[in-house]
Short mmCIF file of C-alpha atoms in Angstrom, two decimals:
data_model
loop_
_atom_site.label_atom_id
_atom_site.label_comp_id
_atom_site.label_asym_id
_atom_site.label_seq_id
_atom_site.Cartn_x
_atom_site.Cartn_y
_atom_site.Cartn_z
CA MET X 20 54.27 88.03 -106.03
CA LEU X 21 52.43 87.67 -102.86
CA ALA X 22 54.24 88.97 -99.49
CA THR X 23 54.56 86.23 -96.92
CA THR X 24 54.10 86.84 -93.09
CA ALA X 25 55.60 85.18 -90.60
CA PRO X 26 53.79 83.32 -87.57
CA PRO X 27 53.48 85.41 -84.44
CA VAL X 28 55.93 84.90 -81.73
CA PRO X 29 54.22 83.74 -78.73
CA THR X 30 54.65 86.26 -75.78
CA ALA X 31 56.11 85.52 -72.29
CA PRO X 32 52.82 85.38 -70.42
CA ARG X 33 51.37 82.56 -72.30
CA TRP X 34 54.37 80.39 -71.51
CA ARG X 35 53.59 81.00 -68.20
CA GLY X 36 50.11 79.67 -67.99
CA VAL X 37 51.19 76.30 -69.59
CA ALA X 38 53.79 76.15 -66.88
CA VAL X 39 51.24 76.73 -64.08
CA VAL X 40 49.06 74.06 -65.71
CA LEU X 41 51.58 71.52 -65.95
CA VAL X 42 52.66 72.29 -62.16
CA LEU X 43 49.03 71.88 -61.30
CA HIS X 44 48.61 68.50 -62.92
CA GLY X 45 51.77 67.04 -61.25
CA LEU X 46 50.39 68.30 -57.75
CA VAL X 47 47.43 66.41 -58.44
CA LEU X 48 49.05 63.22 -59.49
CA TRP X 49 51.44 63.59 -56.46
CA GLY X 50 48.44 64.01 -54.09
CA TRP X 51 46.80 61.11 -55.43
CA SER X 52 49.71 58.76 -55.25
CA MET X 53 50.22 59.71 -51.63
CA ALA X 54 46.63 59.31 -51.12
CA SER X 55 46.84 55.55 -52.35
CA ARG X 56 50.18 54.82 -50.55
CA SER X 57 47.98 56.32 -47.18
CA ARG X 58 45.21 53.59 -47.86
CA GLU X 59 47.78 50.93 -48.15
CA VAL X 60 49.41 51.76 -45.12
CA VAL X 61 46.08 51.89 -43.03
CA VAL X 62 45.32 48.34 -44.43
CA GLN X 63 48.47 47.08 -43.33
CA VAL X 64 48.61 48.51 -40.05
CA ASP X 65 44.84 47.76 -39.01
CA THR X 66 44.80 44.17 -39.98
CA PRO X 67 47.58 43.01 -37.25
CA ALA X 68 45.37 44.82 -34.84
CA LEU X 69 42.44 43.12 -35.58
CA VAL X 70 44.34 39.80 -35.22
CA MET X 71 45.68 40.75 -31.89
CA ILE X 72 42.37 41.49 -30.70
CA GLN X 73 40.94 38.33 -31.85
CA VAL X 74 43.77 36.18 -30.34
CA ALA X 75 43.45 38.02 -26.95
CA ALA X 76 39.53 37.43 -27.12
CA LYS X 77 40.33 33.41 -27.69
CA SER X 78 42.73 33.61 -24.89
CA SER X 79 41.04 35.18 -22.28
CA ALA X 80 39.21 33.12 -19.65
CA VAL X 81 35.58 33.68 -18.74
CA PRO X 82 35.34 34.80 -15.31
CA LYS X 83 33.45 32.81 -12.96
CA VAL X 84 30.40 34.75 -11.61
CA ALA X 85 29.02 33.40 -8.06
CA VAL X 86 25.09 32.84 -8.07
CA PRO X 87 23.58 34.35 -4.92
CA ALA X 88 21.63 31.68 -3.11
CA LYS X 89 17.77 32.28 -2.73
CA PRO X 90 16.60 33.54 0.53
CA GLY X 91 15.26 30.89 2.92
CA SER X 92 16.90 27.79 0.61
CA ARG X 93 18.89 24.94 2.51
CA PRO X 94 22.45 24.42 1.57
CA LEU X 95 22.73 20.88 0.05
CA PRO X 96 24.45 18.36 2.28
CA PRO X 97 27.79 17.04 0.97
CA VAL X 98 28.24 14.02 -1.17
CA VAL X 99 29.27 11.10 0.91
CA PRO X 100 30.75 8.29 -1.00
CA ILE X 101 29.02 4.62 -0.17
CA ARG X 102 31.54 2.17 0.77
CA MET X 103 30.25 -1.46 -0.07
CA PRO X 104 31.48 -4.11 2.38
CA PRO X 105 33.92 -6.85 0.46
CA ALA X 106 32.11 -9.79 -0.85
CA PRO X 107 32.31 -12.84 1.47
CA PRO X 108 34.46 -15.74 0.03
CA ALA X 109 32.64 -18.37 -1.56
CA ALA X 110 32.99 -21.10 1.23
CA ALA X 111 31.18 -18.95 3.52
CA ILE X 112 28.31 -18.70 1.15
CA SER X 113 28.27 -22.63 0.43
CA GLU X 114 28.30 -23.13 4.26
CA ALA X 115 25.23 -20.48 4.84
CA LEU X 116 23.58 -22.23 2.03
CA ALA X 117 24.02 -25.79 3.50
CA SER X 118 22.79 -24.47 6.96
CA THR X 119 19.54 -23.06 5.75
CA ALA X 120 18.66 -26.08 3.58
CA THR X 121 15.00 -27.58 4.10
CA PRO X 122 15.16 -30.53 5.97
CA ALA X 123 13.67 -33.64 4.50
CA PRO X 124 9.94 -34.08 5.30
CA ALA X 125 8.75 -36.70 7.69
CA PRO X 126 7.28 -39.62 6.25
CA ALA X 127 3.33 -39.03 5.49
CA VAL X 128 1.25 -41.24 7.85
CA SER X 129 -2.34 -42.18 6.19
CA ALA X 130 -5.46 -41.26 7.94
CA ALA X 131 -6.31 -44.96 8.04
CA SER X 132 -3.30 -46.02 10.00
CA ALA X 133 -3.44 -43.08 12.44
CA VAL X 134 -7.04 -43.65 13.47
CA PRO X 135 -6.74 -46.76 15.30
CA VAL X 136 -3.50 -45.33 17.11
CA LEU X 137 -5.50 -42.37 18.32
CA VAL X 138 -8.45 -44.68 19.61
CA ALA X 139 -6.14 -47.01 21.62
CA ALA X 140 -4.23 -43.91 23.05
CA ALA X 141 -7.54 -42.42 24.14
CA SER X 142 -8.83 -45.56 25.58
CA ALA X 143 -5.55 -46.15 27.49
CA ALA X 144 -5.79 -42.75 28.80
CA SER X 145 -9.65 -43.08 30.10
CA ALA X 146 -8.82 -46.46 31.56
CA ALA X 147 -5.85 -44.76 33.46
CA ASN X 148 -8.00 -41.66 34.60
CA PRO X 149 -11.53 -42.29 34.68
CA ALA X 150 -13.55 -39.51 34.92
CA PRO X 151 -14.98 -38.57 38.18
CA ARG X 152 -18.87 -39.39 38.31
CA LEU X 153 -21.42 -36.89 39.28
CA THR X 154 -23.28 -37.55 42.41
CA ARG X 155 -26.22 -35.67 41.31
CA ALA X 156 -27.20 -34.33 37.78
CA PRO X 157 -28.73 -30.87 37.21
CA GLN X 158 -32.54 -30.64 38.04
CA PRO X 159 -34.91 -27.95 36.89
CA LEU X 160 -36.40 -26.05 40.06
CA PRO X 161 -40.31 -25.88 40.94
CA GLY X 162 -41.83 -22.80 39.16
CA ASN X 163 -40.12 -22.49 35.95
CA PRO X 164 -42.62 -21.07 33.32
CA LEU X 165 -44.05 -23.30 30.71
CA PRO X 166 -43.46 -21.95 27.32
CA VAL X 167 -46.45 -20.01 25.77
CA TYR X 168 -48.13 -21.92 22.72
CA PRO X 169 -48.07 -19.66 19.78
CA GLU X 170 -51.48 -18.50 18.80
CA ALA X 171 -50.62 -18.68 15.00
CA ALA X 172 -49.57 -22.32 15.66
CA ARG X 173 -52.78 -22.86 17.67
CA GLU X 174 -55.02 -21.53 15.04
CA ASP X 175 -53.14 -23.58 12.24
CA GLY X 176 -53.72 -26.57 14.37
CA LEU X 177 -49.91 -27.24 14.71
CA GLU X 178 -48.23 -29.53 17.24
CA GLY X 179 -45.02 -30.87 17.86
CA ARG X 180 -42.16 -32.06 20.08
CA VAL X 181 -39.10 -30.19 20.82
CA ALA X 182 -35.92 -31.61 22.47
CA MET X 183 -32.95 -29.57 23.39
CA TRP X 184 -29.28 -30.25 25.20
CA VAL X 185 -29.26 -27.61 28.00
CA GLU X 186 -26.09 -27.02 29.57
CA VAL X 187 -26.49 -26.16 33.17
CA GLN X 188 -23.67 -23.90 35.08
CA ALA X 189 -22.39 -24.15 38.24
CA ASP X 190 -24.57 -21.33 39.52
CA GLY X 191 -27.63 -22.89 38.05
CA LEU X 192 -27.91 -20.53 35.16
CA VAL X 193 -28.36 -21.87 31.54
CA GLY X 194 -25.59 -21.77 29.31
CA GLU X 195 -25.64 -23.10 25.79
CA VAL X 196 -28.79 -24.60 24.52
CA ARG X 197 -28.50 -26.97 21.39
CA TRP X 198 -30.95 -28.60 19.16
CA ALA X 199 -31.25 -32.44 19.80
CA GLN X 200 -34.68 -32.39 17.67
CA THR X 201 -36.88 -30.14 16.30
CA SER X 202 -40.83 -29.92 16.06
CA GLY X 203 -40.91 -29.12 12.45
CA THR X 204 -42.60 -25.73 13.10
CA ARG X 205 -40.27 -22.82 13.65
CA LEU X 206 -42.76 -21.04 16.00
CA LEU X 207 -42.76 -23.97 18.50
CA ASP X 208 -39.16 -24.31 18.31
CA GLN X 209 -38.77 -20.67 19.27
CA ALA X 210 -41.12 -20.53 21.92
CA ALA X 211 -39.41 -23.57 23.84
CA ARG X 212 -35.97 -22.17 23.50
CA ASP X 213 -37.14 -18.75 24.65
CA ALA X 214 -38.70 -20.36 27.87
CA VAL X 215 -35.98 -22.78 28.77
CA ARG X 216 -33.10 -19.65 28.63
CA ARG X 217 -35.21 -18.22 31.64
CA TRP X 218 -35.41 -21.47 33.66
CA ARG X 219 -33.42 -22.13 36.74
CA PHE X 220 -31.87 -25.39 37.78
CA ALA X 221 -30.17 -27.28 40.82
CA PRO X 222 -26.53 -27.65 39.56
CA ALA X 223 -24.95 -31.07 39.31
CA LEU X 224 -22.66 -32.13 42.40
CA GLN X 225 -19.36 -33.83 42.38
CA ALA X 226 -17.84 -34.70 45.60
CA GLY X 227 -20.25 -32.18 47.12
CA GLU X 228 -18.97 -29.51 44.96
CA PRO X 229 -21.59 -27.68 42.31
CA VAL X 230 -20.16 -28.23 38.93
CA ALA X 231 -21.45 -27.65 35.45
CA GLY X 232 -23.82 -30.37 33.99
CA ARG X 233 -26.11 -31.03 30.87
CA LEU X 234 -29.38 -32.83 30.52
CA LEU X 235 -31.72 -33.56 27.66
CA LEU X 236 -35.03 -31.44 27.87
CA THR X 237 -38.07 -32.60 25.91
CA LEU X 238 -41.13 -30.16 25.59
CA GLN X 239 -44.31 -31.35 24.13
CA PHE X 240 -46.95 -29.11 22.22
CA ARG X 241 -50.66 -30.27 22.48
CA LEU X 242 -53.87 -28.60 21.21
CA GLN X 243 -55.68 -30.29 23.63
CA GLY X 244 -53.76 -29.72 26.97
CA PRO X 245 -50.88 -27.52 28.47
CA VAL X 246 -47.14 -27.92 27.13
CA SER X 247 -45.59 -30.85 29.16
CA TRP X 248 -41.81 -31.27 29.63
CA LEU X 249 -39.49 -34.17 30.52
CA ALA X 250 -35.73 -33.78 31.85
CA GLN X 251 -33.19 -36.44 31.26
CA ALA X 252 -29.83 -36.34 33.10
CA GLU X 253 -26.99 -37.23 30.62
CA ALA X 254 -25.59 -40.06 32.68
CA SER X 255 -28.99 -42.05 32.57
CA LEU X 256 -29.11 -41.90 28.82
#
C-alpha cells in the first residue's frame, strides 16, 4: 500500500500578503471613484460660472468714449429747424392770379390804314408850325483847295462827275458828307470827298443867327482842264 501525504498547511506570512494585495486593490478602486466624483463636481461648478460670465457680458453697456476734436477744426453750428410759412388760402391765390392776368391785346391796325393817318397828322403839324426859312444858305469860302486829279485815273484816261450832300455846321466846318452821285471810279470819288472835307464855308443864317445848313456840291473831273465845282443850296433845289 502507498502512503498518502497531506497538503501542506499555509503559514501565516502567506495570508498576510494576500490581505495586503486586497487592501491595495481596494485603495486603488476608492481613489479612482473619488477622482471621477471630483471631475463631475468640477464640471457642475464650472458651468454656472461660465453662464454667469456670459450673462454679465450681455447685460453690460458699452461705455461711450469721447473722441477728441482735431486741432484747428471749427465746431459745427447747431441745427436750426426751418419753419415754413402757412400756405395762403385758395381765395387769395385766385385773386392774385386774376390781378396778374395778361390784358387783352389791342386791336391790330394794318399798315395801309395807318399810313394815311400819319401823313395827315404830319401835314397838319407842318401847316400849323411852318419851319422858319433860312435868310442865307451856306456858301463855300474862297481859296478852298480843289481835289487833286489821281495820277492813276489820268493815266487810264478816266473822267467823271461826283455829287455830294455836304452838311455845314454853324461854325462853318464840314460835318457829314453823303454821296448823291458817284463817278463810277473809286479814285475820283475818294479824291473829291477828301478835298471837300477840308473846305471852309460861310454858315447859313436864320434871323441873323448862324445855323447848320446843307448844300449839294458837284465836282467835275476832266482830262483837258482843271477840276470844276458847283454848289447848290438845298432850298433852291
